[in-house]
Amino acid sequence: MRRTVFNEDHEAFRETLRAFIEAEVVPVYDEWFAAGQAPRDFYYKLADLGVFGIRVDEEFGGAGIDSYKFEAVMYEETARAGVTFGGSGVHVLLGLPYIKMLATDEQKKRYLPKFVTGEEMWALAMTEPGTGSDLAGMKTTAKLSEDGTHYVLNGSKTFITGGVHADRVIVCARTSAPSAEDRRHGISLFAVDTKSEGYSIGRKLDKLGLKTSDTAELAFVDVKVPVEDLLGEENKGFYYLGHNLASERWGIAYGAYAQAKAAVRFAKEYVQDRTVFGKPVAHFQNTKFELAACQAEVDAAEAVADRSLEALDAGELTPAEAASAKLFCTEVAHRVIDRCLQLHGGYGFMNEYPIARLYADNRVNRIYGGTNEIMKSIIAKDMGL
């Protein structure tokens, strides 16, 4: 099917990005995988390529292009190559929307130039031990000092992607107790400098997949956060989180679709090369039927992913639509990648094959950004149920 979502600028970017991946990522990816993270200096290479500044205004060093389509190309090209860009995805997909939406002019002048150059990598810290998807249940607190110059931050966070290399982290914390009518009230957002006294990185978590993405536990003990680093208004953090979760869930949906598409490509190449019983695996009817069914699912996921991308760019992607896209695309990816791994036989279980890494990487898509069970609740509520 002919796609209309991308134009010649996006395709030119795709060619540049594909060449970059082949030269800078593929040759060293096994080293990143063994180390459990991409090296910090790789993010400077991404910055030099211009990927951090695409949606940043020109006055701050960016390209000023208000579109997620270049990020969509990145999802497709990294999946196609069977690699990831470490934890850098949260820098742009999660960090930037909060800066653009909430930062004052003074804050943008401080934050964005270093954001674009990779000098300051950003992460987002929402989840806490024991709370999971229940953001309203967070215990981390930020109390305003008596002289009103700073907040004192105490608490902990977990599952923070990009947390090891981050230079600034958007931390969600309680600035007041929840009200009896609304337990979501009282959460605020802070752009915390990770060099602050009392800020510490705990374990670098050993994950099932996404091995090149640094994920950490964070702890805050009497961390002083200047009032100038409060993002948006006090106590309105939950609203801000809900507003930006749509773009986060779009990213998960699009990434999952791209992984499913790549899985079909990997399986197709493998079954054409692999010979059993004197014939290529591709010659067997079961192989053809399995790949045909997978391709049909990928076609459907592509349509959903592209539609949600267009809605996001138009500023019209609703929380329920984002939840629906995430639910559908991640479930499709789960089924397709599993079937494509099966076609690899025993080799599909070996990490030297990209399908094995893809299988592990994909599993978290149905968990983070809100579990798929939460997505169903959002969709059902939108249906009036």
Short mmCIF file of N, CA, C and O in Angstrom, two decimals, residues 213-333:
data_model
loop_
_atom_site.label_atom_id
_atom_site.label_comp_id
_atom_site.label_asym_id
_atom_site.label_seq_id
_atom_site.Cartn_x
_atom_site.Cartn_y
_atom_site.Cartn_z
N SER A 213 19.75 0.46 26.69
CA SER A 213 19.11 1.64 27.28
C SER A 213 19.34 1.64 28.79
O SER A 213 18.94 0.71 29.49
N ASP A 214 20.00 2.68 29.29
CA ASP A 214 20.28 2.75 30.73
C ASP A 214 19.00 3.08 31.50
O ASP A 214 18.30 4.03 31.20
N THR A 215 18.70 2.24 32.47
CA THR A 215 17.50 2.39 33.29
C THR A 215 17.91 2.30 34.75
O THR A 215 18.60 1.36 35.14
N ALA A 216 17.47 3.25 35.56
CA ALA A 216 18.03 3.33 36.90
C ALA A 216 17.00 3.61 37.98
O ALA A 216 15.86 4.01 37.71
N GLU A 217 17.44 3.38 39.22
CA GLU A 217 16.72 3.84 40.40
C GLU A 217 17.33 5.17 40.82
O GLU A 217 18.55 5.35 40.73
N LEU A 218 16.50 6.09 41.27
CA LEU A 218 16.97 7.40 41.71
C LEU A 218 16.52 7.64 43.15
O LEU A 218 15.45 7.19 43.55
N ALA A 219 17.35 8.36 43.90
CA ALA A 219 17.00 8.70 45.28
C ALA A 219 17.29 10.17 45.53
O ALA A 219 18.27 10.73 45.00
N PHE A 220 16.45 10.81 46.34
CA PHE A 220 16.59 12.22 46.67
C PHE A 220 16.54 12.39 48.18
O PHE A 220 15.55 12.02 48.82
N VAL A 221 17.62 12.93 48.72
CA VAL A 221 17.69 13.18 50.16
C VAL A 221 17.99 14.66 50.37
O VAL A 221 19.11 15.12 50.16
N ASP A 222 16.96 15.41 50.74
CA ASP A 222 17.09 16.85 50.98
C ASP A 222 17.76 17.57 49.81
O ASP A 222 18.65 18.41 50.00
N VAL A 223 17.33 17.24 48.61
CA VAL A 223 17.87 17.89 47.41
C VAL A 223 17.25 19.28 47.29
O VAL A 223 16.02 19.43 47.29
N LYS A 224 18.08 20.29 47.19
CA LYS A 224 17.59 21.66 47.04
C LYS A 224 17.36 21.96 45.55
O LYS A 224 18.29 21.93 44.75
N VAL A 225 16.11 22.25 45.22
CA VAL A 225 15.74 22.56 43.84
C VAL A 225 15.32 24.02 43.78
O VAL A 225 14.31 24.40 44.38
N PRO A 226 16.07 24.87 43.09
CA PRO A 226 15.70 26.29 43.02
C PRO A 226 14.28 26.47 42.48
O PRO A 226 13.83 25.70 41.62
N VAL A 227 13.58 27.47 43.01
CA VAL A 227 12.21 27.72 42.54
C VAL A 227 12.19 28.00 41.04
O VAL A 227 11.17 27.80 40.37
N GLU A 228 13.32 28.46 40.51
CA GLU A 228 13.41 28.74 39.08
C GLU A 228 13.33 27.47 38.23
O GLU A 228 13.21 27.55 37.00
N ASP A 229 13.42 26.31 38.87
CA ASP A 229 13.36 25.04 38.13
C ASP A 229 12.03 24.32 38.31
O ASP A 229 11.89 23.14 37.95
N LEU A 230 11.02 25.01 38.87
CA LEU A 230 9.65 24.49 38.87
C LEU A 230 9.11 24.62 37.45
O LEU A 230 9.18 25.69 36.85
N LEU A 231 8.57 23.54 36.90
CA LEU A 231 7.99 23.57 35.56
C LEU A 231 6.47 23.74 35.66
O LEU A 231 5.79 22.91 36.27
N GLY A 232 5.98 24.82 35.08
CA GLY A 232 4.55 25.07 35.14
C GLY A 232 4.13 25.55 36.52
O GLY A 232 4.94 26.05 37.30
N GLU A 233 2.85 25.38 36.82
CA GLU A 233 2.31 25.83 38.10
C GLU A 233 2.37 24.72 39.14
O GLU A 233 2.28 23.54 38.82
N GLU A 234 2.50 25.15 40.37
CA GLU A 234 2.51 24.20 41.49
C GLU A 234 1.18 23.46 41.56
O GLU A 234 0.11 24.03 41.32
N ASN A 235 1.26 22.18 41.88
CA ASN A 235 0.10 21.31 42.13
C ASN A 235 -0.69 20.91 40.88
O ASN A 235 -1.70 20.22 40.98
N LYS A 236 -0.23 21.31 39.70
CA LYS A 236 -0.93 20.95 38.47
C LYS A 236 -0.22 19.88 37.66
O LYS A 236 -0.52 19.64 36.50
N GLY A 237 0.74 19.22 38.30
CA GLY A 237 1.56 18.24 37.59
C GLY A 237 0.80 17.09 36.98
O GLY A 237 1.13 16.63 35.88
N PHE A 238 -0.22 16.62 37.68
CA PHE A 238 -0.95 15.46 37.15
C PHE A 238 -1.64 15.81 35.84
O PHE A 238 -1.68 15.00 34.90
N TYR A 239 -2.15 17.02 35.75
CA TYR A 239 -2.77 17.47 34.49
C TYR A 239 -1.73 17.50 33.38
O TYR A 239 -2.00 17.04 32.26
N TYR A 240 -0.55 18.02 33.69
CA TYR A 240 0.50 18.10 32.67
C TYR A 240 0.91 16.70 32.22
O TYR A 240 1.12 16.47 31.02
N LEU A 241 1.03 15.78 33.17
CA LEU A 241 1.40 14.41 32.83
C LEU A 241 0.36 13.79 31.90
O LEU A 241 0.70 13.14 30.91
N GLY A 242 -0.90 13.99 32.23
CA GLY A 242 -1.96 13.43 31.41
C GLY A 242 -1.97 14.01 30.01
O GLY A 242 -2.22 13.31 29.03
N HIS A 243 -1.65 15.29 29.90
CA HIS A 243 -1.63 15.95 28.59
C HIS A 243 -0.55 15.36 27.70
O HIS A 243 -0.76 15.13 26.50
N ASN A 244 0.63 15.09 28.25
CA ASN A 244 1.75 14.63 27.45
C ASN A 244 1.83 13.12 27.31
O ASN A 244 2.64 12.62 26.52
N LEU A 245 1.01 12.40 28.07
CA LEU A 245 1.03 10.94 27.93
C LEU A 245 0.56 10.50 26.54
O LEU A 245 0.94 9.43 26.07
N ALA A 246 -0.24 11.32 25.87
CA ALA A 246 -0.70 10.95 24.53
C ALA A 246 0.48 10.81 23.57
O ALA A 246 0.55 9.84 22.80
N SER A 247 1.41 11.77 23.61
CA SER A 247 2.56 11.69 22.70
C SER A 247 3.48 10.53 23.10
O SER A 247 4.06 9.86 22.24
N GLU A 248 3.61 10.28 24.41
CA GLU A 248 4.43 9.15 24.85
C GLU A 248 3.84 7.84 24.34
O GLU A 248 4.55 6.96 23.86
N ARG A 249 2.52 7.70 24.46
CA ARG A 249 1.88 6.45 24.03
C ARG A 249 1.90 6.31 22.52
O ARG A 249 1.98 5.20 21.99
N TRP A 250 1.84 7.44 21.81
CA TRP A 250 2.02 7.37 20.37
C TRP A 250 3.40 6.79 20.05
O TRP A 250 3.55 5.92 19.17
N GLY A 251 4.42 7.26 20.75
CA GLY A 251 5.78 6.79 20.51
C GLY A 251 5.91 5.29 20.74
O GLY A 251 6.58 4.58 19.97
N ILE A 252 5.28 4.79 21.78
CA ILE A 252 5.32 3.36 22.05
C ILE A 252 4.60 2.59 20.94
O ILE A 252 5.08 1.56 20.46
N ALA A 253 3.44 3.11 20.52
CA ALA A 253 2.69 2.47 19.45
C ALA A 253 3.49 2.43 18.15
O ALA A 253 3.58 1.38 17.49
N TYR A 254 4.09 3.55 17.81
CA TYR A 254 4.82 3.62 16.55
C TYR A 254 6.06 2.74 16.60
O TYR A 254 6.40 2.06 15.63
N GLY A 255 6.74 2.76 17.75
CA GLY A 255 7.91 1.91 17.89
C GLY A 255 7.56 0.44 17.78
O GLY A 255 8.30 -0.36 17.18
N ALA A 256 6.41 0.04 18.35
CA ALA A 256 5.97 -1.35 18.29
C ALA A 256 5.65 -1.76 16.85
O ALA A 256 6.03 -2.84 16.39
N TYR A 257 4.94 -0.89 16.14
CA TYR A 257 4.65 -1.17 14.72
C TYR A 257 5.96 -1.36 13.95
O TYR A 257 6.10 -2.30 13.14
N ALA A 258 6.93 -0.46 14.17
CA ALA A 258 8.21 -0.54 13.46
C ALA A 258 8.93 -1.84 13.79
O ALA A 258 9.57 -2.45 12.92
N GLN A 259 8.84 -2.29 15.04
CA GLN A 259 9.46 -3.56 15.42
C GLN A 259 8.80 -4.74 14.71
O GLN A 259 9.47 -5.67 14.26
N ALA A 260 7.48 -4.71 14.62
CA ALA A 260 6.76 -5.78 13.93
C ALA A 260 7.14 -5.83 12.45
O ALA A 260 7.36 -6.91 11.88
N LYS A 261 7.24 -4.67 11.84
CA LYS A 261 7.64 -4.60 10.43
C LYS A 261 9.04 -5.16 10.24
O LYS A 261 9.30 -5.92 9.28
N ALA A 262 9.94 -4.82 11.16
CA ALA A 262 11.31 -5.32 11.07
C ALA A 262 11.36 -6.82 11.27
O ALA A 262 12.14 -7.53 10.62
N ALA A 263 10.52 -7.34 12.17
CA ALA A 263 10.51 -8.78 12.44
C ALA A 263 10.16 -9.56 11.19
O ALA A 263 10.75 -10.62 10.90
N VAL A 264 9.18 -9.08 10.43
CA VAL A 264 8.81 -9.74 9.18
C VAL A 264 9.98 -9.73 8.21
O VAL A 264 10.26 -10.72 7.52
N ARG A 265 10.67 -8.61 8.14
CA ARG A 265 11.84 -8.52 7.27
C ARG A 265 12.92 -9.51 7.69
O ARG A 265 13.48 -10.23 6.85
N PHE A 266 13.22 -9.59 8.99
CA PHE A 266 14.23 -10.53 9.47
C PHE A 266 13.84 -11.97 9.15
O PHE A 266 14.67 -12.78 8.70
N ALA A 267 12.57 -12.30 9.39
CA ALA A 267 12.11 -13.67 9.16
C ALA A 267 12.12 -14.02 7.67
O ALA A 267 12.51 -15.13 7.29
N LYS A 268 11.70 -13.09 6.84
CA LYS A 268 11.68 -13.33 5.40
C LYS A 268 13.09 -13.62 4.88
O LYS A 268 13.31 -14.56 4.11
N GLU A 269 14.06 -12.83 5.32
CA GLU A 269 15.45 -13.04 4.90
C GLU A 269 15.98 -14.38 5.40
O GLU A 269 16.65 -15.12 4.67
N TYR A 270 15.64 -14.71 6.65
CA TYR A 270 16.15 -15.95 7.24
C TYR A 270 15.60 -17.17 6.52
O TYR A 270 16.35 -18.10 6.17
N VAL A 271 14.29 -17.22 6.28
CA VAL A 271 13.69 -18.43 5.69
C VAL A 271 14.09 -18.61 4.23
O VAL A 271 14.01 -19.73 3.70
N GLN A 272 14.52 -17.54 3.59
CA GLN A 272 15.00 -17.68 2.21
C GLN A 272 16.42 -18.24 2.17
O GLN A 272 16.80 -18.89 1.19
N ASP A 273 17.19 -18.00 3.22
CA ASP A 273 18.57 -18.48 3.28
C ASP A 273 18.71 -19.84 3.94
O ASP A 273 19.60 -20.63 3.58
N ARG A 274 17.85 -20.13 4.91
CA ARG A 274 17.95 -21.35 5.70
C ARG A 274 17.36 -22.55 4.94
O ARG A 274 16.24 -22.46 4.42
N THR A 275 18.12 -23.65 4.89
CA THR A 275 17.68 -24.85 4.19
C THR A 275 17.44 -25.99 5.17
O THR A 275 18.27 -26.26 6.04
N VAL A 276 16.28 -26.66 5.04
CA VAL A 276 15.98 -27.87 5.82
C VAL A 276 15.34 -28.90 4.87
O VAL A 276 14.60 -28.54 3.95
N PHE A 277 15.66 -30.14 5.09
CA PHE A 277 15.14 -31.22 4.24
C PHE A 277 15.41 -30.94 2.77
O PHE A 277 14.61 -31.27 1.89
N GLY A 278 16.54 -30.28 2.50
CA GLY A 278 16.95 -30.03 1.12
C GLY A 278 16.26 -28.88 0.44
O GLY A 278 16.45 -28.64 -0.75
N LYS A 279 15.43 -28.12 1.19
CA LYS A 279 14.71 -26.99 0.60
C LYS A 279 14.83 -25.76 1.49
O LYS A 279 14.92 -25.89 2.71
N PRO A 280 14.80 -24.57 0.89
CA PRO A 280 14.74 -23.36 1.73
C PRO A 280 13.45 -23.39 2.56
O PRO A 280 12.40 -23.83 2.07
N VAL A 281 13.53 -22.91 3.79
CA VAL A 281 12.35 -22.89 4.67
C VAL A 281 11.22 -22.10 4.02
O VAL A 281 10.03 -22.40 4.24
N ALA A 282 11.56 -21.13 3.20
CA ALA A 282 10.54 -20.30 2.56
C ALA A 282 9.66 -21.08 1.59
O ALA A 282 8.57 -20.62 1.23
N HIS A 283 10.10 -22.26 1.15
CA HIS A 283 9.33 -23.03 0.19
C HIS A 283 8.16 -23.78 0.81
O HIS A 283 7.26 -24.23 0.10
N PHE A 284 8.15 -23.90 2.13
CA PHE A 284 7.08 -24.64 2.79
C PHE A 284 5.84 -23.77 2.94
O PHE A 284 5.91 -22.58 3.23
N GLN A 285 4.69 -24.42 2.74
CA GLN A 285 3.43 -23.68 2.78
C GLN A 285 3.21 -22.99 4.12
O GLN A 285 2.74 -21.85 4.17
N ASN A 286 3.55 -23.67 5.22
CA ASN A 286 3.35 -23.06 6.54
C ASN A 286 4.12 -21.75 6.68
O ASN A 286 3.61 -20.78 7.25
N THR A 287 5.34 -21.75 6.15
CA THR A 287 6.15 -20.54 6.22
C THR A 287 5.47 -19.39 5.47
O THR A 287 5.37 -18.26 5.97
N LYS A 288 4.99 -19.70 4.27
CA LYS A 288 4.33 -18.67 3.46
C LYS A 288 3.08 -18.14 4.16
O LYS A 288 2.83 -16.93 4.20
N PHE A 289 2.30 -19.06 4.70
CA PHE A 289 1.07 -18.65 5.37
C PHE A 289 1.35 -17.82 6.62
O PHE A 289 0.65 -16.83 6.89
N GLU A 290 2.35 -18.23 7.39
CA GLU A 290 2.68 -17.50 8.61
C GLU A 290 3.15 -16.08 8.29
O GLU A 290 2.70 -15.11 8.91
N LEU A 291 4.03 -15.95 7.31
CA LEU A 291 4.53 -14.62 6.97
C LEU A 291 3.45 -13.77 6.32
O LEU A 291 3.41 -12.55 6.53
N ALA A 292 2.58 -14.38 5.55
CA ALA A 292 1.47 -13.63 4.95
C ALA A 292 0.55 -13.08 6.03
O ALA A 292 0.12 -11.92 5.97
N ALA A 293 0.25 -13.89 7.03
CA ALA A 293 -0.61 -13.44 8.12
C ALA A 293 0.06 -12.32 8.91
O ALA A 293 -0.59 -11.34 9.30
N CYS A 294 1.36 -12.46 9.12
CA CYS A 294 2.11 -11.42 9.84
C CYS A 294 2.12 -10.11 9.04
O CYS A 294 1.95 -9.03 9.60
N GLN A 295 2.30 -10.22 7.73
CA GLN A 295 2.32 -9.03 6.89
C GLN A 295 0.99 -8.30 6.94
O GLN A 295 0.94 -7.07 6.98
N ALA A 296 -0.10 -9.06 6.94
CA ALA A 296 -1.43 -8.45 7.01
C ALA A 296 -1.60 -7.68 8.32
O ALA A 296 -2.18 -6.58 8.34
N GLU A 297 -1.10 -8.24 9.42
CA GLU A 297 -1.20 -7.55 10.71
C GLU A 297 -0.34 -6.30 10.72
O GLU A 297 -0.74 -5.26 11.26
N VAL A 298 0.84 -6.37 10.11
CA VAL A 298 1.72 -5.20 10.05
C VAL A 298 1.08 -4.10 9.22
O VAL A 298 1.17 -2.91 9.56
N ASP A 299 0.43 -4.48 8.11
CA ASP A 299 -0.25 -3.48 7.29
C ASP A 299 -1.31 -2.73 8.11
O ASP A 299 -1.45 -1.50 8.00
N ALA A 300 -2.06 -3.47 8.92
CA ALA A 300 -3.09 -2.84 9.75
C ALA A 300 -2.46 -1.93 10.80
O ALA A 300 -2.94 -0.81 11.04
N ALA A 301 -1.39 -2.40 11.43
CA ALA A 301 -0.71 -1.60 12.46
C ALA A 301 -0.11 -0.34 11.85
O ALA A 301 -0.13 0.73 12.47
N GLU A 302 0.41 -0.45 10.63
CA GLU A 302 0.97 0.72 9.95
C GLU A 302 -0.10 1.78 9.73
O GLU A 302 0.14 2.98 9.94
N ALA A 303 -1.28 1.36 9.34
CA ALA A 303 -2.38 2.30 9.13
C ALA A 303 -2.76 3.01 10.42
O ALA A 303 -2.97 4.24 10.44
N VAL A 304 -2.83 2.25 11.51
CA VAL A 304 -3.15 2.85 12.82
C VAL A 304 -2.03 3.79 13.26
O VAL A 304 -2.29 4.90 13.75
N ALA A 305 -0.78 3.36 13.10
CA ALA A 305 0.36 4.17 13.52
C ALA A 305 0.43 5.47 12.73
O ALA A 305 0.64 6.55 13.29
N ASP A 306 0.22 5.38 11.41
CA ASP A 306 0.27 6.58 10.57
C ASP A 306 -0.88 7.53 10.89
O ASP A 306 -0.71 8.76 10.93
N ARG A 307 -2.06 6.99 11.13
CA ARG A 307 -3.22 7.84 11.46
C ARG A 307 -2.98 8.58 12.77
O ARG A 307 -3.28 9.77 12.89
N SER A 308 -2.42 7.88 13.76
CA SER A 308 -2.15 8.53 15.04
C SER A 308 -1.04 9.58 14.91
O SER A 308 -1.06 10.60 15.59
N LEU A 309 -0.09 9.33 14.02
CA LEU A 309 0.97 10.30 13.76
C LEU A 309 0.40 11.58 13.17
O LEU A 309 0.75 12.69 13.59
N GLU A 310 -0.47 11.44 12.20
CA GLU A 310 -1.08 12.61 11.59
C GLU A 310 -1.90 13.39 12.61
O GLU A 310 -1.88 14.63 12.65
N ALA A 311 -2.63 12.68 13.47
CA ALA A 311 -3.43 13.34 14.50
C ALA A 311 -2.54 14.05 15.51
O ALA A 311 -2.85 15.17 15.95
N LEU A 312 -1.42 13.43 15.86
CA LEU A 312 -0.49 14.05 16.81
C LEU A 312 0.08 15.33 16.23
O LEU A 312 0.16 16.36 16.91
N ASP A 313 0.51 15.29 14.97
CA ASP A 313 1.07 16.48 14.33
C ASP A 313 0.04 17.60 14.22
O ASP A 313 0.38 18.78 14.28
N ALA A 314 -1.21 17.23 14.09
CA ALA A 314 -2.28 18.24 13.98
C ALA A 314 -2.76 18.72 15.34
O ALA A 314 -3.62 19.61 15.41
N GLY A 315 -2.19 18.16 16.41
CA GLY A 315 -2.61 18.53 17.76
C GLY A 315 -3.98 18.00 18.12
O GLY A 315 -4.65 18.54 19.00
N GLU A 316 -4.39 16.90 17.48
CA GLU A 316 -5.74 16.37 17.66
C GLU A 316 -5.77 14.97 18.25
O GLU A 316 -6.85 14.37 18.37
N LEU A 317 -4.64 14.41 18.63
CA LEU A 317 -4.61 13.05 19.16
C LEU A 317 -5.14 13.06 20.59
O LEU A 317 -4.55 13.64 21.49
N THR A 318 -6.27 12.42 20.80
CA THR A 318 -6.89 12.40 22.13
C THR A 318 -6.27 11.29 22.98
O THR A 318 -5.66 10.35 22.46
N PRO A 319 -6.42 11.39 24.31
CA PRO A 319 -5.91 10.32 25.17
C PRO A 319 -6.46 8.94 24.81
O PRO A 319 -5.73 7.95 24.83
N ALA A 320 -7.74 8.87 24.47
CA ALA A 320 -8.35 7.58 24.12
C ALA A 320 -7.80 7.06 22.81
O ALA A 320 -7.56 5.85 22.66
N GLU A 321 -7.57 7.93 21.84
CA GLU A 321 -7.01 7.50 20.56
C GLU A 321 -5.57 7.03 20.73
O GLU A 321 -5.16 6.03 20.11
N ALA A 322 -4.83 7.72 21.56
CA ALA A 322 -3.45 7.30 21.83
C ALA A 322 -3.43 5.95 22.53
O ALA A 322 -2.60 5.08 22.24
N ALA A 323 -4.35 5.77 23.48
CA ALA A 323 -4.45 4.49 24.19
C ALA A 323 -4.82 3.36 23.23
O ALA A 323 -4.28 2.26 23.30
N SER A 324 -5.73 3.65 22.32
CA SER A 324 -6.15 2.65 21.34
C SER A 324 -5.00 2.26 20.42
O SER A 324 -4.79 1.08 20.12
N ALA A 325 -4.24 3.26 19.96
CA ALA A 325 -3.09 2.98 19.09
C ALA A 325 -2.04 2.15 19.82
O ALA A 325 -1.49 1.19 19.26
N LYS A 326 -1.77 2.51 21.07
CA LYS A 326 -0.79 1.76 21.85
C LYS A 326 -1.26 0.33 22.06
O LYS A 326 -0.49 -0.63 21.88
N LEU A 327 -2.51 0.15 22.44
CA LEU A 327 -3.05 -1.18 22.67
C LEU A 327 -2.96 -2.04 21.41
O LEU A 327 -2.44 -3.16 21.44
N PHE A 328 -3.42 -1.50 20.30
CA PHE A 328 -3.47 -2.28 19.07
C PHE A 328 -2.07 -2.62 18.54
O PHE A 328 -1.76 -3.77 18.26
N CYS A 329 -1.24 -1.60 18.42
CA CYS A 329 0.08 -1.81 17.81
C CYS A 329 0.98 -2.69 18.67
O CYS A 329 1.74 -3.51 18.14
N THR A 330 0.92 -2.55 19.98
CA THR A 330 1.76 -3.39 20.83
C THR A 330 1.29 -4.84 20.85
O THR A 330 2.10 -5.76 20.93
N GLU A 331 -0.03 -5.05 20.78
CA GLU A 331 -0.53 -6.43 20.73
C GLU A 331 -0.19 -7.07 19.39
O GLU A 331 0.17 -8.26 19.33
N VAL A 332 -0.27 -6.31 18.30
CA VAL A 332 0.14 -6.82 16.99
C VAL A 332 1.62 -7.20 17.01
O VAL A 332 2.01 -8.28 16.55
N ALA A 333 2.44 -6.31 17.54
CA ALA A 333 3.88 -6.58 17.58
C ALA A 333 4.18 -7.83 18.39
O ALA A 333 5.04 -8.64 18.02
#
